[in-house]
Amino acid sequence: MRKKFNITGSCNPERHYMVDSKKRFKAVEDLIDAGEYFTINRARQYGKTTMLYMIWRRLSERYIVVPMSFEGLGDSPFTSEEAFVKTYSNLMGRYLTSQKENDALVGIWQNNTAKSMDELALLITDFCREAPKPVVVTIDEVDKSSDNQLFLNFLGMLRNRYLERDLQGMSSTFHSVILAGVYDVKNLKVKLRPEAEKKYNSPWNIAADFNIDMTFHPEEIAQMLSDYEKDEHTGMDIPAVSEEIYKYTTGYPFLVSKICKVIDEQLDKDWTINGVQTATKQTILEKNTLFTSLTKNLENYPELKQFIFAISINGEEVTYDMNNPVMDFATMFSIIRFDTRRKVRIHNIIFEEVLNNYFIAEQTINNLGKLRMQMNYVRNGRLDMELVITRFADLMHEEYRESTVPFLEKEGRLLFLTFLKPIINGTGFYYVEPQTRDNRRMDLVVSYGSEEFIIELKIWRGEKYEEQGRDQLASYLTTRGSAEGYLVTFDFSKNRKKTEPHWIENNGKRIFEVTI
């Protein structure tokens, strides 16, 4: 059977191309060997289920590993404590039977009359003491059950058994329990409480910290592509392609595999820089559960939406603080990360464009009829960026007056992205260079066909800063190997004057300037 790149469910090394997870698995194994209870809380499609599968596959010789999930069971297990205990017993008995464990172990779960959490705790002790090996339990998709008080009571019971191990011995309860889900367990009770009563009391406060990096780094992507290349012999430049994939994904597991899958199955194995870019564009335009979840979280949490807008569109520089609940949520959903200076960044370029598209769609609806499109900006297959920027400046002067200055200072960049998006949609794409993102400047890299356009968006801070802006853009053009760039300045000063768009020479570069 030919191996494939997998983007659904758990990955199997016998059927799928995978990064080498030995190092991160060893860290998980060490936690289990130490008898820790912990949570693998990562964003959707981040490799949680695959990690649970690896635990079962690799540790079953030394432990009885019981994989469980309450997903898909409906509401009946949570109607009463008795119903929950019965459901849990049935799940345990069914799994042990499938693994051909001895009748005595299976019988503990199939022949009991337990009806309460206390009686379930005694069953667990009986089972663990009879078991020939320490017992490890994994519970996947814990978020699906976390808004139910009975499930929280169950976690509380496991916590109490954990705390009593020193008195009753390690074999008195499960050796290790691993929960997997998006939400950090400390947030489980938050979801149950009215807004005015939010508390962070966790039924899982005995959990060990899970600080294992589950992103795919360039060298790991290269290893996966090397395995692929041994089978397919495409002649790809593995280091270059790996770096390009990482550039757009920052190692988000689903996105890495998705781009590889698109190239392999839909782009005729175009393992080039251009192929990665094409796969990235195609991925951004597709609807999938990850992107739906990403934007849904913004809708569900207005404060999160406001925060993401501030850093993604307005370029506000924010220092990361793990104790800030909004940043904590954004990190939990993997919408943001922080750089070496602990400044907040959108997690990856793909998320950046998905979020920009989300905000652009809102802006488009709010500005129907204003940012109208009446000109052909593409001639003989080439994008006329000079015309794009000139026309945008004209529209700004036509449609937005003095009364809208405060609005423009907040929304100017978004308006430009809203104007640009339909022009390049389907053929080109853009991303924001993260190193240049702040509240004064933002560099856009626009790719259209075989050409690349560098556009700097700035807010006017005086002539001195304008000169610095030209120098910064010229320097950045040099790093990109470009001879020309575009400088769009939003001038919100009282004495601002309209100037005609024009080309200038600066440090050996041609720069097209327009002031709005």
Short mmCIF file of C-alpha atoms in Angstrom, two decimals:
data_model
loop_
_atom_site.label_atom_id
_atom_site.label_comp_id
_atom_site.label_asym_id
_atom_site.label_seq_id
_atom_site.Cartn_x
_atom_site.Cartn_y
_atom_site.Cartn_z
CA MET A 1 0.00 0.00 0.00
CA ARG A 2 1.35 3.44 -0.95
CA LYS A 3 1.89 5.78 1.98
CA LYS A 4 0.05 9.10 2.07
CA PHE A 5 0.12 12.38 3.94
CA ASN A 6 -2.68 12.24 6.49
CA ILE A 7 -4.84 15.15 7.70
CA THR A 8 -7.67 13.26 9.40
CA GLY A 9 -7.66 11.16 12.56
CA SER A 10 -4.53 9.62 14.00
CA CYS A 11 -1.41 8.94 11.93
CA ASN A 12 0.05 5.46 11.49
CA PRO A 13 3.72 5.20 10.42
CA GLU A 14 2.91 2.11 8.38
CA ARG A 15 0.40 4.01 6.23
CA HIS A 16 1.32 7.68 6.54
CA TYR A 17 4.34 9.91 6.09
CA MET A 18 5.13 11.29 9.54
CA VAL A 19 7.77 13.36 11.26
CA ASP A 20 10.03 11.51 13.66
CA SER A 21 8.34 11.98 17.05
CA LYS A 22 10.85 10.04 19.14
CA LYS A 23 12.03 13.07 21.10
CA ARG A 24 8.58 14.40 22.01
CA PHE A 25 7.26 10.89 22.66
CA LYS A 26 10.17 10.23 25.03
CA ALA A 27 9.13 13.31 27.01
CA VAL A 28 5.56 11.97 27.23
CA GLU A 29 6.84 8.52 28.19
CA ASP A 30 8.89 10.04 31.01
CA LEU A 31 5.72 11.68 32.41
CA ILE A 32 3.88 8.36 32.29
CA ASP A 33 6.74 6.42 33.86
CA ALA A 34 6.77 8.95 36.70
CA GLY A 35 3.07 8.21 37.33
CA GLU A 36 1.95 11.71 36.36
CA TYR A 37 -1.58 12.76 35.50
CA PHE A 38 -1.58 15.40 32.78
CA THR A 39 -3.45 16.99 29.89
CA ILE A 40 -2.34 17.28 26.29
CA ASN A 41 -4.12 20.53 25.58
CA ARG A 42 -3.39 21.82 22.10
CA ALA A 43 -5.42 23.45 19.36
CA ARG A 44 -7.48 21.43 16.92
CA GLN A 45 -5.64 19.07 14.57
CA TYR A 46 -2.37 19.48 16.43
CA GLY A 47 -1.47 15.81 16.79
CA LYS A 48 -3.18 15.04 20.11
CA THR A 49 -4.98 11.91 18.92
CA THR A 50 -1.85 10.67 17.15
CA MET A 51 0.10 11.06 20.40
CA LEU A 52 -2.53 9.02 22.28
CA TYR A 53 -2.31 6.33 19.61
CA MET A 54 1.47 6.26 19.99
CA ILE A 55 1.10 5.81 23.76
CA TRP A 56 -1.15 2.80 23.21
CA ARG A 57 1.01 1.36 20.43
CA ARG A 58 4.42 1.74 22.07
CA LEU A 59 3.70 1.26 25.77
CA SER A 60 1.24 -1.63 25.77
CA GLU A 61 3.97 -4.13 26.60
CA ARG A 62 4.76 -2.39 29.92
CA TYR A 63 1.31 -1.03 30.78
CA ILE A 64 -2.34 -1.85 30.30
CA VAL A 65 -3.20 1.19 28.21
CA VAL A 66 -6.94 1.88 28.05
CA PRO A 67 -7.93 4.46 25.37
CA MET A 68 -11.31 6.03 26.05
CA SER A 69 -13.53 8.77 24.67
CA PHE A 70 -17.01 9.91 25.62
CA GLU A 71 -17.54 11.48 22.21
CA GLY A 72 -20.57 10.21 20.33
CA LEU A 73 -22.28 8.64 23.35
CA GLY A 74 -25.03 11.23 23.48
CA ASP A 75 -26.54 12.66 26.66
CA SER A 76 -27.72 9.45 28.35
CA PRO A 77 -24.43 8.74 30.23
CA PHE A 78 -24.73 12.15 31.88
CA THR A 79 -28.35 11.98 33.04
CA SER A 80 -27.40 10.56 36.45
CA GLU A 81 -24.42 9.33 38.44
CA GLU A 82 -25.67 5.76 38.08
CA ALA A 83 -25.91 6.11 34.28
CA PHE A 84 -22.39 7.52 34.10
CA VAL A 85 -20.89 4.74 36.24
CA LYS A 86 -22.67 2.08 34.15
CA THR A 87 -21.45 3.63 30.88
CA TYR A 88 -17.88 3.84 32.16
CA SER A 89 -17.95 0.23 33.35
CA ASN A 90 -19.26 -0.93 29.97
CA LEU A 91 -16.53 0.96 28.11
CA MET A 92 -13.81 -0.53 30.30
CA GLY A 93 -15.22 -4.07 30.01
CA ARG A 94 -15.68 -3.83 26.25
CA TYR A 95 -12.09 -2.65 25.71
CA LEU A 96 -10.54 -5.30 27.97
CA THR A 97 -12.56 -7.98 26.17
CA SER A 98 -11.31 -6.76 22.79
CA GLN A 99 -7.74 -7.00 24.08
CA LYS A 100 -8.35 -10.57 25.34
CA GLU A 101 -7.49 -9.71 28.94
CA ASN A 102 -8.22 -12.43 31.51
CA ASP A 103 -11.79 -13.09 32.60
CA ALA A 104 -11.18 -11.90 36.15
CA LEU A 105 -10.18 -8.41 34.99
CA VAL A 106 -13.07 -8.19 32.55
CA GLY A 107 -15.50 -9.44 35.18
CA ILE A 108 -14.67 -6.58 37.55
CA TRP A 109 -16.29 -4.25 35.04
CA GLN A 110 -18.97 -6.45 33.54
CA ASN A 111 -20.39 -7.97 36.73
CA ASN A 112 -20.51 -5.04 39.11
CA THR A 113 -23.49 -3.26 40.65
CA ALA A 114 -21.80 0.10 41.24
CA LYS A 115 -24.09 3.13 41.08
CA SER A 116 -22.05 5.99 42.56
CA MET A 117 -18.67 7.67 42.12
CA ASP A 118 -17.55 6.26 45.46
CA GLU A 119 -18.37 2.74 44.30
CA LEU A 120 -16.63 3.42 40.98
CA ALA A 121 -13.52 4.46 42.93
CA LEU A 122 -13.54 1.09 44.73
CA LEU A 123 -13.89 -0.72 41.39
CA ILE A 124 -10.86 1.13 40.05
CA THR A 125 -8.84 0.09 43.09
CA ASP A 126 -9.93 -3.57 42.74
CA PHE A 127 -9.08 -3.53 39.03
CA CYS A 128 -5.67 -1.88 39.42
CA ARG A 129 -4.63 -4.27 42.20
CA GLU A 130 -5.66 -7.31 40.12
CA ALA A 131 -4.02 -6.03 36.93
CA PRO A 132 -0.69 -7.69 36.03
CA LYS A 133 0.72 -4.37 34.84
CA PRO A 134 0.22 -0.71 35.86
CA VAL A 135 -2.84 0.81 34.20
CA VAL A 136 -2.70 3.93 32.03
CA VAL A 137 -5.97 5.54 30.92
CA THR A 138 -6.22 8.07 28.07
CA ILE A 139 -9.38 10.10 27.46
CA ASP A 140 -9.61 11.82 24.08
CA GLU A 141 -11.83 14.78 23.11
CA VAL A 142 -12.24 15.72 26.75
CA ASP A 143 -13.79 19.05 25.68
CA LYS A 144 -16.91 17.24 24.48
CA SER A 145 -17.69 16.19 28.06
CA SER A 146 -16.16 19.03 30.02
CA ASP A 147 -19.35 21.10 30.30
CA ASN A 148 -21.03 18.34 32.27
CA GLN A 149 -20.89 18.35 36.05
CA LEU A 150 -20.89 14.54 36.26
CA PHE A 151 -17.72 14.38 34.19
CA LEU A 152 -16.10 16.98 36.43
CA ASN A 153 -17.12 14.90 39.43
CA PHE A 154 -15.45 11.91 37.78
CA LEU A 155 -12.22 13.90 37.35
CA GLY A 156 -12.49 15.01 40.96
CA MET A 157 -12.79 11.37 42.05
CA LEU A 158 -9.66 10.45 40.04
CA ARG A 159 -7.87 13.38 41.61
CA ASN A 160 -8.78 12.14 45.10
CA ARG A 161 -7.56 8.62 44.28
CA TYR A 162 -4.31 10.14 43.00
CA LEU A 163 -3.83 12.06 46.25
CA GLU A 164 -4.37 8.89 48.30
CA ARG A 165 -1.71 6.88 46.44
CA ASP A 166 0.95 7.65 49.04
CA LEU A 167 -1.20 6.03 51.73
CA GLN A 168 -2.69 3.13 49.78
CA GLY A 169 0.11 2.43 47.31
CA MET A 170 0.60 3.19 43.60
CA SER A 171 -1.48 0.16 42.60
CA SER A 172 -4.56 1.54 44.37
CA THR A 173 -5.55 3.55 41.29
CA PHE A 174 -4.54 4.25 37.71
CA HIS A 175 -0.79 4.71 37.32
CA SER A 176 -1.29 7.61 34.89
CA VAL A 177 -4.28 9.39 33.36
CA ILE A 178 -3.89 11.51 30.22
CA LEU A 179 -6.64 13.81 29.01
CA ALA A 180 -6.54 15.27 25.50
CA GLY A 181 -8.45 18.31 24.31
CA VAL A 182 -8.25 21.92 23.20
CA TYR A 183 -9.15 23.52 26.49
CA ASP A 184 -6.71 23.67 29.35
CA VAL A 185 -8.34 21.71 32.17
CA LYS A 186 -8.27 24.76 34.43
CA ASN A 187 -10.90 26.22 32.10
CA LEU A 188 -13.34 23.35 32.46
CA LYS A 189 -15.31 24.90 35.30
CA VAL A 190 -15.25 28.29 33.60
CA LYS A 191 -17.55 26.90 30.93
CA LEU A 192 -20.12 25.89 33.53
CA ARG A 193 -20.40 29.10 35.50
CA PRO A 194 -22.44 32.23 34.80
CA GLU A 195 -20.40 35.21 33.64
CA ALA A 196 -20.48 36.88 37.05
CA GLU A 197 -19.18 33.77 38.83
CA LYS A 198 -16.18 32.82 36.71
CA LYS A 199 -13.57 30.95 38.71
CA TYR A 200 -10.53 28.93 37.82
CA ASN A 201 -11.03 26.14 40.37
CA SER A 202 -10.01 22.97 38.58
CA PRO A 203 -11.00 19.38 39.33
CA TRP A 204 -7.62 18.50 37.85
CA ASN A 205 -5.24 20.64 39.87
CA ILE A 206 -2.92 17.68 40.40
CA ALA A 207 -2.04 17.62 36.68
CA ALA A 208 1.64 17.92 35.75
CA ASP A 209 2.60 20.69 33.33
CA PHE A 210 2.66 19.60 29.69
CA ASN A 211 5.28 21.83 28.06
CA ILE A 212 6.21 19.58 25.15
CA ASP A 213 6.64 21.33 21.80
CA MET A 214 4.40 19.55 19.27
CA THR A 215 5.09 21.80 16.29
CA PHE A 216 7.07 20.45 13.34
CA HIS A 217 10.42 22.16 12.88
CA PRO A 218 12.15 22.47 9.47
CA GLU A 219 14.55 19.60 10.13
CA GLU A 220 11.60 17.36 11.10
CA ILE A 221 9.69 18.33 7.95
CA ALA A 222 12.85 17.56 5.98
CA GLN A 223 13.05 14.09 7.56
CA MET A 224 9.42 13.40 6.56
CA LEU A 225 10.09 14.59 3.01
CA SER A 226 13.23 12.44 2.87
CA ASP A 227 11.10 9.39 3.61
CA TYR A 228 8.72 10.47 0.85
CA GLU A 229 11.57 11.10 -1.58
CA LYS A 230 12.92 7.58 -1.08
CA ASP A 231 9.61 6.29 -2.44
CA GLU A 232 8.82 8.87 -5.12
CA HIS A 233 12.22 10.14 -6.41
CA THR A 234 10.95 13.59 -7.40
CA GLY A 235 14.34 15.29 -7.19
CA MET A 236 13.06 18.00 -4.84
CA ASP A 237 15.41 20.32 -2.93
CA ILE A 238 14.40 18.95 0.48
CA PRO A 239 15.96 21.68 2.70
CA ALA A 240 14.52 24.51 0.56
CA VAL A 241 11.03 22.98 0.37
CA SER A 242 11.03 22.23 4.11
CA GLU A 243 11.95 25.80 4.98
CA GLU A 244 9.26 27.14 2.63
CA ILE A 245 6.59 24.93 4.20
CA TYR A 246 7.69 26.03 7.67
CA LYS A 247 7.66 29.67 6.55
CA TYR A 248 3.92 29.53 5.89
CA THR A 249 2.86 27.14 8.67
CA THR A 250 5.31 27.76 11.55
CA GLY A 251 5.14 24.00 11.97
CA TYR A 252 1.40 23.68 12.70
CA PRO A 253 1.03 19.88 12.18
CA PHE A 254 -2.22 19.91 10.19
CA LEU A 255 -1.06 22.72 7.90
CA VAL A 256 2.29 21.01 7.21
CA SER A 257 0.56 17.76 6.25
CA LYS A 258 -2.13 19.59 4.30
CA ILE A 259 0.36 21.44 2.08
CA CYS A 260 2.29 18.21 1.47
CA LYS A 261 -0.92 16.36 0.65
CA VAL A 262 -2.04 19.02 -1.83
CA ILE A 263 1.32 18.98 -3.62
CA ASP A 264 1.41 15.19 -3.75
CA GLU A 265 -2.18 14.55 -4.81
CA GLN A 266 -3.40 17.70 -6.56
CA LEU A 267 -0.38 19.56 -8.00
CA ASP A 268 1.26 16.72 -9.88
CA LYS A 269 4.05 16.47 -7.29
CA ASP A 270 5.30 20.00 -7.86
CA TRP A 271 7.83 19.92 -5.01
CA THR A 272 9.22 23.39 -5.66
CA ILE A 273 8.99 26.77 -3.95
CA ASN A 274 6.25 27.68 -6.42
CA GLY A 275 4.46 24.41 -5.62
CA VAL A 276 4.48 25.20 -1.89
CA GLN A 277 3.10 28.67 -2.60
CA THR A 278 0.36 27.28 -4.85
CA ALA A 279 -0.59 24.69 -2.23
CA THR A 280 -0.66 27.44 0.40
CA LYS A 281 -3.01 29.58 -1.71
CA GLN A 282 -5.26 26.60 -2.36
CA THR A 283 -5.34 25.69 1.34
CA ILE A 284 -6.27 29.23 2.37
CA LEU A 285 -9.20 29.26 -0.05
CA GLU A 286 -10.58 25.91 1.12
CA LYS A 287 -13.14 25.56 3.86
CA ASN A 288 -12.11 23.16 6.59
CA THR A 289 -12.90 22.49 10.23
CA LEU A 290 -9.68 24.13 11.44
CA PHE A 291 -10.39 27.48 9.78
CA THR A 292 -14.07 27.30 10.75
CA SER A 293 -13.05 26.73 14.36
CA LEU A 294 -10.56 29.60 14.13
CA THR A 295 -13.15 32.19 13.09
CA LYS A 296 -15.89 30.67 15.26
CA ASN A 297 -13.75 31.33 18.32
CA LEU A 298 -13.61 35.01 17.37
CA GLU A 299 -17.39 35.10 17.14
CA ASN A 300 -17.80 33.36 20.49
CA TYR A 301 -15.31 35.56 22.35
CA PRO A 302 -15.69 39.28 21.49
CA GLU A 303 -12.68 40.26 23.60
CA LEU A 304 -10.56 37.73 21.73
CA LYS A 305 -11.81 39.11 18.40
CA GLN A 306 -10.91 42.66 19.42
CA PHE A 307 -7.45 41.54 20.54
CA ILE A 308 -6.72 39.61 17.33
CA PHE A 309 -7.89 42.56 15.22
CA ALA A 310 -5.55 44.87 17.13
CA ILE A 311 -2.45 42.79 16.47
CA SER A 312 -3.28 41.42 13.00
CA ILE A 313 -4.72 44.52 11.33
CA ASN A 314 -3.64 47.50 13.41
CA GLY A 315 -0.19 46.10 14.08
CA GLU A 316 -0.27 46.92 17.77
CA GLU A 317 2.79 45.60 19.56
CA VAL A 318 1.80 43.60 22.64
CA THR A 319 4.07 41.86 25.13
CA TYR A 320 2.94 38.33 25.88
CA ASP A 321 1.56 37.73 29.37
CA MET A 322 0.47 34.18 30.17
CA ASN A 323 -1.67 35.46 33.06
CA ASN A 324 -3.85 37.55 30.75
CA PRO A 325 -7.01 35.47 30.11
CA VAL A 326 -7.47 36.73 26.54
CA MET A 327 -3.88 35.91 25.60
CA ASP A 328 -4.22 32.58 27.40
CA PHE A 329 -7.25 31.71 25.26
CA ALA A 330 -5.55 32.87 22.06
CA THR A 331 -2.52 30.72 22.90
CA MET A 332 -4.69 27.75 23.79
CA PHE A 333 -6.37 27.95 20.39
CA SER A 334 -2.89 28.42 18.79
CA ILE A 335 -4.03 31.65 17.17
CA ILE A 336 -0.97 33.43 18.54
CA ARG A 337 2.59 32.70 19.58
CA PHE A 338 5.32 35.00 20.87
CA ASP A 339 8.70 35.77 19.36
CA THR A 340 12.14 35.96 20.97
CA ARG A 341 11.26 39.37 22.39
CA ARG A 342 8.01 37.93 23.82
CA LYS A 343 5.99 40.05 21.40
CA VAL A 344 2.68 38.56 20.31
CA ARG A 345 2.45 37.29 16.72
CA ILE A 346 -0.26 35.49 14.76
CA HIS A 347 0.78 31.84 14.84
CA ASN A 348 1.52 31.47 11.12
CA ILE A 349 1.14 33.15 7.74
CA ILE A 350 -1.78 30.93 6.72
CA PHE A 351 -3.75 31.86 9.85
CA GLU A 352 -2.80 35.48 9.18
CA GLU A 353 -4.50 35.46 5.79
CA VAL A 354 -7.50 33.45 6.99
CA LEU A 355 -8.05 36.01 9.77
CA ASN A 356 -7.47 38.91 7.38
CA ASN A 357 -10.04 37.41 5.01
CA TYR A 358 -12.47 37.17 7.91
CA PHE A 359 -12.04 40.83 8.83
CA ILE A 360 -12.03 41.83 5.16
CA ALA A 361 -15.39 40.11 4.63
CA GLU A 362 -16.87 42.15 7.48
CA GLN A 363 -15.35 45.33 6.08
CA THR A 364 -16.65 44.57 2.59
CA ILE A 365 -20.20 44.24 3.87
CA ASN A 366 -19.86 47.51 5.77
CA ASN A 367 -18.46 49.35 2.74
CA LEU A 368 -20.58 48.04 -0.11
CA GLY A 369 -20.61 50.64 -2.86
CA LYS A 370 -17.60 52.56 -1.56
CA LEU A 371 -14.66 50.31 -2.45
CA ARG A 372 -16.09 49.62 -5.88
CA MET A 373 -14.16 47.89 -8.62
CA GLN A 374 -14.46 49.45 -12.08
CA MET A 375 -11.02 49.07 -13.62
CA ASN A 376 -8.89 46.32 -15.07
CA TYR A 377 -5.82 46.04 -12.85
CA VAL A 378 -4.38 43.03 -14.67
CA ARG A 379 -2.98 43.54 -18.15
CA ASN A 380 -1.49 40.73 -20.21
CA GLY A 381 -1.41 38.58 -17.09
CA ARG A 382 0.56 41.13 -15.06
CA LEU A 383 -0.77 42.99 -12.03
CA ASP A 384 -0.43 46.78 -12.32
CA MET A 385 0.32 47.58 -8.69
CA GLU A 386 0.92 51.25 -9.43
CA LEU A 387 -2.64 51.52 -10.74
CA VAL A 388 -4.01 49.55 -7.78
CA ILE A 389 -2.47 51.92 -5.25
CA THR A 390 -3.35 55.05 -7.22
CA ARG A 391 -6.96 54.01 -7.55
CA PHE A 392 -7.16 53.14 -3.85
CA ALA A 393 -5.85 56.60 -2.94
CA ASP A 394 -8.45 58.21 -5.20
CA LEU A 395 -11.25 56.23 -3.58
CA MET A 396 -10.09 57.20 -0.11
CA HIS A 397 -10.13 60.89 -1.00
CA GLU A 398 -13.52 60.53 -2.70
CA GLU A 399 -15.36 58.48 -0.09
CA TYR A 400 -13.84 59.34 3.30
CA ARG A 401 -13.86 62.88 4.64
CA GLU A 402 -12.74 64.80 7.73
CA SER A 403 -15.38 63.23 9.95
CA THR A 404 -13.98 59.76 9.29
CA VAL A 405 -10.37 60.44 10.29
CA PRO A 406 -10.61 58.60 13.65
CA PHE A 407 -12.19 55.68 11.81
CA LEU A 408 -9.48 55.67 9.14
CA GLU A 409 -6.67 55.67 11.67
CA LYS A 410 -8.06 52.42 13.03
CA GLU A 411 -9.30 50.89 9.78
CA GLY A 412 -7.02 52.30 7.05
CA ARG A 413 -4.91 49.18 6.64
CA LEU A 414 -7.97 46.95 6.62
CA LEU A 415 -9.56 49.12 3.92
CA PHE A 416 -6.49 48.65 1.73
CA LEU A 417 -6.56 44.87 2.24
CA THR A 418 -10.30 44.92 1.50
CA PHE A 419 -9.62 46.79 -1.73
CA LEU A 420 -6.69 44.55 -2.73
CA LYS A 421 -8.23 41.17 -1.94
CA PRO A 422 -10.73 40.83 -4.83
CA ILE A 423 -8.13 42.08 -7.32
CA ILE A 424 -5.65 39.28 -6.60
CA ASN A 425 -8.14 36.67 -5.40
CA GLY A 426 -7.74 33.29 -7.08
CA THR A 427 -4.44 34.11 -8.76
CA GLY A 428 -2.30 35.86 -6.19
CA PHE A 429 -2.02 36.07 -2.44
CA TYR A 430 -0.35 38.23 0.15
CA TYR A 431 1.02 37.97 3.65
CA VAL A 432 2.26 40.39 6.26
CA GLU A 433 5.96 40.27 7.05
CA PRO A 434 5.92 39.71 10.84
CA GLN A 435 9.28 41.39 11.49
CA THR A 436 7.92 44.70 10.22
CA ARG A 437 4.58 44.62 11.97
CA ASP A 438 3.99 47.40 14.48
CA ASN A 439 1.60 50.31 14.88
CA ARG A 440 3.70 52.51 12.59
CA ARG A 441 4.47 50.25 9.66
CA MET A 442 3.37 47.04 8.07
CA ASP A 443 5.03 45.40 5.08
CA LEU A 444 2.85 43.39 2.71
CA VAL A 445 4.39 40.86 0.37
CA VAL A 446 2.02 40.37 -2.58
CA SER A 447 2.63 37.43 -4.91
CA TYR A 448 0.91 37.51 -8.28
CA GLY A 449 1.99 35.16 -11.04
CA SER A 450 5.77 35.12 -11.09
CA GLU A 451 6.07 38.62 -9.61
CA GLU A 452 6.38 39.81 -6.05
CA PHE A 453 5.35 43.26 -4.85
CA ILE A 454 6.53 44.80 -1.58
CA ILE A 455 4.15 47.37 -0.10
CA GLU A 456 4.81 49.26 3.10
CA LEU A 457 1.79 50.73 4.88
CA LYS A 458 2.69 53.53 7.28
CA ILE A 459 0.98 56.05 9.50
CA TRP A 460 2.35 59.57 9.15
CA ARG A 461 4.49 60.58 12.13
CA GLY A 462 6.35 63.50 10.56
CA GLU A 463 8.91 64.05 7.83
CA LYS A 464 11.74 62.49 9.86
CA TYR A 465 9.86 59.21 10.20
CA GLU A 466 8.88 59.40 6.53
CA GLU A 467 12.56 59.47 5.55
CA GLN A 468 13.20 56.55 7.88
CA GLY A 469 10.33 54.72 6.23
CA ARG A 470 11.91 55.09 2.81
CA ASP A 471 15.22 53.82 4.15
CA GLN A 472 13.52 50.89 5.91
CA LEU A 473 11.64 49.95 2.76
CA ALA A 474 14.80 50.19 0.62
CA SER A 475 16.64 47.96 3.10
CA TYR A 476 13.82 45.43 3.13
CA LEU A 477 13.71 45.44 -0.69
CA THR A 478 17.39 44.52 -0.65
CA THR A 479 16.73 41.51 1.60
CA ARG A 480 13.97 40.39 -0.80
CA GLY A 481 16.10 40.94 -3.89
CA SER A 482 13.61 43.50 -5.27
CA ALA A 483 14.43 46.73 -7.13
CA GLU A 484 11.03 48.40 -6.64
CA GLY A 485 8.63 48.89 -3.77
CA TYR A 486 5.52 50.82 -2.80
CA LEU A 487 5.02 53.17 0.15
CA VAL A 488 1.45 53.99 1.22
CA THR A 489 1.26 56.56 4.02
CA PHE A 490 -1.94 57.32 5.92
CA ASP A 491 -1.73 60.95 7.04
CA PHE A 492 -4.22 61.83 9.77
CA SER A 493 -2.63 65.15 10.78
CA LYS A 494 -4.70 68.33 10.71
CA ASN A 495 -2.45 69.97 8.12
CA ARG A 496 -2.27 67.02 5.78
CA LYS A 497 -2.13 67.77 2.08
CA LYS A 498 -3.02 65.61 -0.85
CA THR A 499 0.01 64.79 -3.02
CA GLU A 500 -0.02 63.06 -6.36
CA PRO A 501 1.41 59.54 -6.42
CA HIS A 502 4.97 59.56 -7.73
CA TRP A 503 8.16 57.51 -8.09
CA ILE A 504 11.34 58.41 -6.20
CA GLU A 505 14.85 56.98 -6.00
CA ASN A 506 16.11 56.00 -2.54
CA ASN A 507 19.30 54.08 -1.76
CA GLY A 508 19.36 52.57 -5.22
CA LYS A 509 15.71 51.48 -5.12
CA ARG A 510 12.66 52.82 -6.96
CA ILE A 511 9.79 53.56 -4.56
CA PHE A 512 6.25 54.50 -5.58
CA GLU A 513 4.83 56.85 -2.94
CA VAL A 514 1.26 57.83 -2.21
CA THR A 515 -0.12 59.74 0.78
CA ILE A 516 -3.73 59.32 1.86
#
